[in-house]
CSV table of C-alpha atoms in Angstrom, one decimal:
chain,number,residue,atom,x,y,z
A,1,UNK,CA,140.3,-86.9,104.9
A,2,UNK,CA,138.8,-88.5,101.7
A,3,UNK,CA,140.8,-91.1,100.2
A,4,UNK,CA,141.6,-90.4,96.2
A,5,UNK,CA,141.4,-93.8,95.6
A,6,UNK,CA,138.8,-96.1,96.8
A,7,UNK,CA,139.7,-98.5,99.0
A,8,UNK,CA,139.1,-102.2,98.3
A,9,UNK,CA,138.9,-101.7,94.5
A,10,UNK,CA,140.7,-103.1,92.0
A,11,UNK,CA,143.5,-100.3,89.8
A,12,UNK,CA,144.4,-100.3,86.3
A,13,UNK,CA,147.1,-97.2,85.6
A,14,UNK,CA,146.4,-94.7,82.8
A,15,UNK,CA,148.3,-92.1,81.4
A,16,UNK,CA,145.8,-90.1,80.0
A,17,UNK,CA,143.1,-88.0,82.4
A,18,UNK,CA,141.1,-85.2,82.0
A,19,UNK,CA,143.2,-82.1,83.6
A,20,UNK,CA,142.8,-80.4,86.5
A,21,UNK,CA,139.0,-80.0,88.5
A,22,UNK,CA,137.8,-75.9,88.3
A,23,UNK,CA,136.1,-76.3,92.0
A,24,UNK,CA,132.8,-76.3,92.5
A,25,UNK,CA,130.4,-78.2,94.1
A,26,UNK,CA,130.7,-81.9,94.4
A,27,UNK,CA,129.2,-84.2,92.0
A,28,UNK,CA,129.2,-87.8,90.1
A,29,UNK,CA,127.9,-88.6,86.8
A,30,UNK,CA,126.9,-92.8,85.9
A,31,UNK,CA,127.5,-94.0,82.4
A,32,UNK,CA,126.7,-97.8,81.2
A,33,UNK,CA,129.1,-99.5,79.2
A,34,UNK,CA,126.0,-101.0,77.0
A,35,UNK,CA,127.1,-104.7,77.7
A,36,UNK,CA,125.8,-107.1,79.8
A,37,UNK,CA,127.4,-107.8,83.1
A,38,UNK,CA,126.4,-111.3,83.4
A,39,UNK,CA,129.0,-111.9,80.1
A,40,UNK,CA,131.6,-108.5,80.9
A,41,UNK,CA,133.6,-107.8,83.2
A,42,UNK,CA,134.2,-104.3,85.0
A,43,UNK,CA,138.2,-105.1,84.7
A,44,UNK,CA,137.6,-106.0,80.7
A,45,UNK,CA,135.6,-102.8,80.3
A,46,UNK,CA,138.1,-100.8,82.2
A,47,UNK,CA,141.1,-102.0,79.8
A,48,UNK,CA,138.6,-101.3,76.9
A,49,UNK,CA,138.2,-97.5,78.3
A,50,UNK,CA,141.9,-97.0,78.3
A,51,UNK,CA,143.0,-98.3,75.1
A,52,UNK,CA,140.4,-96.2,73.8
A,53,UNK,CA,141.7,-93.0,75.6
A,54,UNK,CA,138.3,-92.8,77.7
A,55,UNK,CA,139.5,-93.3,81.1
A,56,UNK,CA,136.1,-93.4,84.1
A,57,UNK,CA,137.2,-92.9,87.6
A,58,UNK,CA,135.6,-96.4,88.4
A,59,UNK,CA,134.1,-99.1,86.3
A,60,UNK,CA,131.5,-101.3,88.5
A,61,UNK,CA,129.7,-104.3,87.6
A,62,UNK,CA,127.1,-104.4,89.5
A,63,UNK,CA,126.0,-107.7,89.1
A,64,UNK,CA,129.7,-109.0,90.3
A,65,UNK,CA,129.9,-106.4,92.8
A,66,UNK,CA,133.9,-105.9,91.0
A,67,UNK,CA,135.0,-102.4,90.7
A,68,UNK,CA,138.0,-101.2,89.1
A,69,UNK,CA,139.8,-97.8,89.7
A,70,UNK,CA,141.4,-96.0,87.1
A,71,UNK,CA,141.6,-92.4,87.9
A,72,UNK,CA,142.3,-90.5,91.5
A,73,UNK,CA,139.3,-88.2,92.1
A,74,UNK,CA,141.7,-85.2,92.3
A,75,UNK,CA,141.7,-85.9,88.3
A,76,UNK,CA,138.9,-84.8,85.5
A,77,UNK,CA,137.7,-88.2,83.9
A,78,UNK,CA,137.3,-88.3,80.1
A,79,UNK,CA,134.3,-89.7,78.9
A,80,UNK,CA,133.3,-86.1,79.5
A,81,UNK,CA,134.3,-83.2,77.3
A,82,UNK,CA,135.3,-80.0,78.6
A,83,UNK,CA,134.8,-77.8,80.3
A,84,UNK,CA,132.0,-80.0,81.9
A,85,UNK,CA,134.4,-82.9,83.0
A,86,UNK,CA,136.2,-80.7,85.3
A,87,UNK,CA,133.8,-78.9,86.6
A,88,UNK,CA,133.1,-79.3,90.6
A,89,UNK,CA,135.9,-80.1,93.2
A,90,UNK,CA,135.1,-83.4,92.4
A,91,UNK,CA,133.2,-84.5,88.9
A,92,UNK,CA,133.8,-88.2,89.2
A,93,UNK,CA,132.9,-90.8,86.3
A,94,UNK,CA,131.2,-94.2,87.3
A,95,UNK,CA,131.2,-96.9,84.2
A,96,UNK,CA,128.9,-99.2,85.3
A,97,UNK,CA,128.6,-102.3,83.3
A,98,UNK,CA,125.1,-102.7,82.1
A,99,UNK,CA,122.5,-101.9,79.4
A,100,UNK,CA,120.5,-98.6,79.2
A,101,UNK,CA,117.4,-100.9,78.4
A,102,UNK,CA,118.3,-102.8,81.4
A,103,UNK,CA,119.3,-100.4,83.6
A,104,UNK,CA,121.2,-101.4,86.1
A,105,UNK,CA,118.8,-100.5,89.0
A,106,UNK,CA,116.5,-103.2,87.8
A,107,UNK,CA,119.3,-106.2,89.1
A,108,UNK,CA,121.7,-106.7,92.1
A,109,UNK,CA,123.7,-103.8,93.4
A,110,UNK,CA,126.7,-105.5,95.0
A,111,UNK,CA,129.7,-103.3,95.9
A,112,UNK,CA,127.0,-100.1,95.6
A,113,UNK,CA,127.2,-99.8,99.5
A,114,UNK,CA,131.5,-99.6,99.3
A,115,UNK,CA,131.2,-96.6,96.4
A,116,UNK,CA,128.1,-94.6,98.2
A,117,UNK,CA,130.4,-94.6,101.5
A,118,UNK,CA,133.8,-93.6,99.6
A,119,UNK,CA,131.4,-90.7,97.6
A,120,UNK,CA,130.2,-89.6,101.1
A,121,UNK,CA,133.5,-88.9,102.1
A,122,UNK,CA,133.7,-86.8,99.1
A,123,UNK,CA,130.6,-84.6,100.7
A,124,UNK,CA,128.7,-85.6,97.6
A,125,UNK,CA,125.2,-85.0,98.0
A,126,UNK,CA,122.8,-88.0,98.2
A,127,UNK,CA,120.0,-86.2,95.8
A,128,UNK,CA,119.5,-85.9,91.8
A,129,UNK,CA,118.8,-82.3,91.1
A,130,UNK,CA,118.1,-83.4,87.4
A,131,UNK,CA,115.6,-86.0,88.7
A,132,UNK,CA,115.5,-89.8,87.9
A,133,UNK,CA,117.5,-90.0,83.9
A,134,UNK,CA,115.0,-90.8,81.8
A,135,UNK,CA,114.8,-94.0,79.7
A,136,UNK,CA,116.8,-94.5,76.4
A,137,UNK,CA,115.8,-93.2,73.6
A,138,UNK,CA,113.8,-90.4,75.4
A,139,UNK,CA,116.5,-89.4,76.8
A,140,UNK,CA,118.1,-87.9,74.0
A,141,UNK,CA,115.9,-84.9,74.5
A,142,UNK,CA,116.5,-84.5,78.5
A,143,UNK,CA,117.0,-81.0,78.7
A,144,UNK,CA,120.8,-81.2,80.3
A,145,UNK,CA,120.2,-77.9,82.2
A,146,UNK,CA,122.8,-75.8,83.9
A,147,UNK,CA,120.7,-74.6,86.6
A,148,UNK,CA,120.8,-78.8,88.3
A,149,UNK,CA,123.7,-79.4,87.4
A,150,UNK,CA,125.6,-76.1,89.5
A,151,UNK,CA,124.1,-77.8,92.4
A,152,UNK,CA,126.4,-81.2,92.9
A,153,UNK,CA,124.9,-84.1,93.5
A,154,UNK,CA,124.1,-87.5,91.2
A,155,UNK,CA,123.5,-87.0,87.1
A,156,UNK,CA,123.2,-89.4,84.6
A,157,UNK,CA,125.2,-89.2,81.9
A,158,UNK,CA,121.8,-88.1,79.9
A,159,UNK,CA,121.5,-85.3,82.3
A,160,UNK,CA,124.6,-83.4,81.9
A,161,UNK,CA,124.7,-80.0,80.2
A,162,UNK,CA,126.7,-80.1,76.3
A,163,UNK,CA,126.4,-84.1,76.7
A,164,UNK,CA,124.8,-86.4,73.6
A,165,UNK,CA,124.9,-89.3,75.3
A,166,UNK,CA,121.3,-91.2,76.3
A,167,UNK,CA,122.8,-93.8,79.3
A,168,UNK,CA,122.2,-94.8,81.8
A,169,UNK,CA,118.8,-95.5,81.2
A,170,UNK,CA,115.8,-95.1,83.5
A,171,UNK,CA,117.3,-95.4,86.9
A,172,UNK,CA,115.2,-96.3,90.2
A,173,UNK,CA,117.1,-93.5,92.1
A,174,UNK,CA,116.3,-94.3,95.4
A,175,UNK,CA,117.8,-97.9,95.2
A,176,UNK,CA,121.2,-95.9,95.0
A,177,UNK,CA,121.0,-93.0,96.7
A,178,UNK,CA,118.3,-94.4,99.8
A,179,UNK,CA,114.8,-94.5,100.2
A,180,UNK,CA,114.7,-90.4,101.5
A,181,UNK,CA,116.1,-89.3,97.9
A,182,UNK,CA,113.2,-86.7,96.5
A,183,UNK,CA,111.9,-87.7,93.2
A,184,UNK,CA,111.1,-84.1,92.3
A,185,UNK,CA,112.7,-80.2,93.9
A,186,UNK,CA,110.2,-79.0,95.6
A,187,UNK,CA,109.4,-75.6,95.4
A,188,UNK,CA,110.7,-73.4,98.3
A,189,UNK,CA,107.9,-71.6,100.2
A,190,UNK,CA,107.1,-68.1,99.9
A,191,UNK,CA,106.1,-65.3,102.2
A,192,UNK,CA,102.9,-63.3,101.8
A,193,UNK,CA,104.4,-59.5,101.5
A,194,UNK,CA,102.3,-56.3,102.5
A,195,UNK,CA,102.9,-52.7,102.1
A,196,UNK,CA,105.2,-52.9,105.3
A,197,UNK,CA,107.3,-55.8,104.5
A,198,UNK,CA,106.9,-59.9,105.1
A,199,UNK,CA,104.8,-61.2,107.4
A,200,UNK,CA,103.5,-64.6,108.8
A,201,UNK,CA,104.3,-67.9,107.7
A,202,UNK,CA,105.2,-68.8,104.7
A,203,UNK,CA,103.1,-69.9,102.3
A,204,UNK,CA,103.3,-72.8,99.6
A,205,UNK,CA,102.4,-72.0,95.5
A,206,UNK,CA,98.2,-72.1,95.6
A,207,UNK,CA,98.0,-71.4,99.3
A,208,UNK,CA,96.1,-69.1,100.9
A,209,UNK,CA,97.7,-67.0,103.5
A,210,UNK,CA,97.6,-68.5,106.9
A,211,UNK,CA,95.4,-67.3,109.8
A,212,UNK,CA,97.8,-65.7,112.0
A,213,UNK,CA,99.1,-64.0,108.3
A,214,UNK,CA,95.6,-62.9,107.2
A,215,UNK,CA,95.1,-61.3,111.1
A,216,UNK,CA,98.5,-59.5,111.0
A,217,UNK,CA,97.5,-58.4,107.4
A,218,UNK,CA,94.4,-57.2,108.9
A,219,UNK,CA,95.9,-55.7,112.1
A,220,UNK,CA,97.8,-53.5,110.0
A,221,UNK,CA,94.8,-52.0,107.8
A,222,UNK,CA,93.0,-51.1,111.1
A,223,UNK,CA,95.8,-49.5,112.2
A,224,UNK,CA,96.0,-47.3,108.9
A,225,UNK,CA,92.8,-46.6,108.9
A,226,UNK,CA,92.4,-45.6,112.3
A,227,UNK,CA,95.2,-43.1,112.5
A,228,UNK,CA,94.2,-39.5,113.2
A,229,UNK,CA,93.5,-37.2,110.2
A,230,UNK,CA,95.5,-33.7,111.5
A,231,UNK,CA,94.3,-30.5,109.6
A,232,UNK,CA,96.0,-27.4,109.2
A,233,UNK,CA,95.8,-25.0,112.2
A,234,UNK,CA,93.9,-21.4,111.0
A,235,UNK,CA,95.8,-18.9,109.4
């Protein structure tokens, strides 16, 4: 059973959280705190997040590898508003301490490995239906689309629908979610139809039917034209 609390990391109580999670699929959004973690600390940041009333589920710097737990994942996080922030059966908040023009990619990643294991216990998916965030100040204008964000998986902050907020920056995906994260959805296949229904293999956008598709397609037409033309019997 997934643990609501990482274990190993550091805890800081709040009062305030961000309700109760709707259900849904699974997913986890990373901020930065725009400071630099070779000066901040994740446990300074996290004490700045709850006097401010802006409770993360973790704050991580990653240069430190410290990571500080503020929130259970049974809990909404607030540096989303609603209804976004409780959307999934888990929607959790990662603060990590870094600069959008720096992201945080770029650096070391210590701790990463103890997060990505805790999130797969969570059964969040190691993809980015969004794609990589783009960088700051593009990313004002990412398109924060509903149709990526249904899915579960990772988002940037950027990358969430209703959000104004241009972290984390232009992340190099893979170096958090492994070297077998697609950069881009591909496109699912799709099946060459004929008058009788699917048939053959299917076929990417700009293919041509396969041959086995093109002989069944043909098959057929013989068949068709080939059957016996019955006239009426005399009167």
């Amino acid at each position: 059973m997934a643990d609501a609390w990482l274990p190993g990391a550091g805890r800081i109580p709040v009062t305030l959280d961000g309700g109760r999670l709707k259900g849904g699929a699974p997913r986890v959004v990373w901020f930065s705190s725009e400071s630099d973690p070779r000066l901040v600390s994740a446990r300074s940041t996290a004490h700045d997040l709850a006097r401010q009333g802006r409770p993360a589920h973790l704050v991580w710097n990653p240069c430190a590898g410290e990571i500080v737990h503020l929130l259970p994942a049974t809990l909404a996080g607030c540096l989303l508003d609603d209804p976004v922030r409780g959307e999934g059966r888990i929607c959790l908040q990662i603060m990590v301490v870094a600069l959008s023009r720096e992201p945080f990619t770029t650096g070391p990643l210590a701790g990463l490995d103890l997060i990505m294991r805790w999130l797969d216990t969570w059964g969040v998916p190691r993809r980015w239906p969004a794609g990589p965030p783009l960088p700051a100040p593009q990313s004002y204008h990412s398109e924060r689309r509903r149709r990526p964000w249904s899915r579960g998986g990772h988002f940037g902050a950027s990358q969430v629908p209703e959000s104004l907020q241009a972290d984390p920056g232009a992340l190099d995906i893979r170096r958090i979610t492994g070297q077998d994260t697609p950069v881009l959805e591909l496109p699912r296949p799709r099946q060459v139809v004929a008058a009788g229904g699917p048939v053959g293999r299917p076929c990417l956008p700009g293919q041509s039917p396969t041959p086995d598709s093109a002989t069944d397609l043909l098959s057929r037409r013989l068949a068709r034209d080939t059957e016996p033309f019955l006239t009426p019997d005399p009167v």
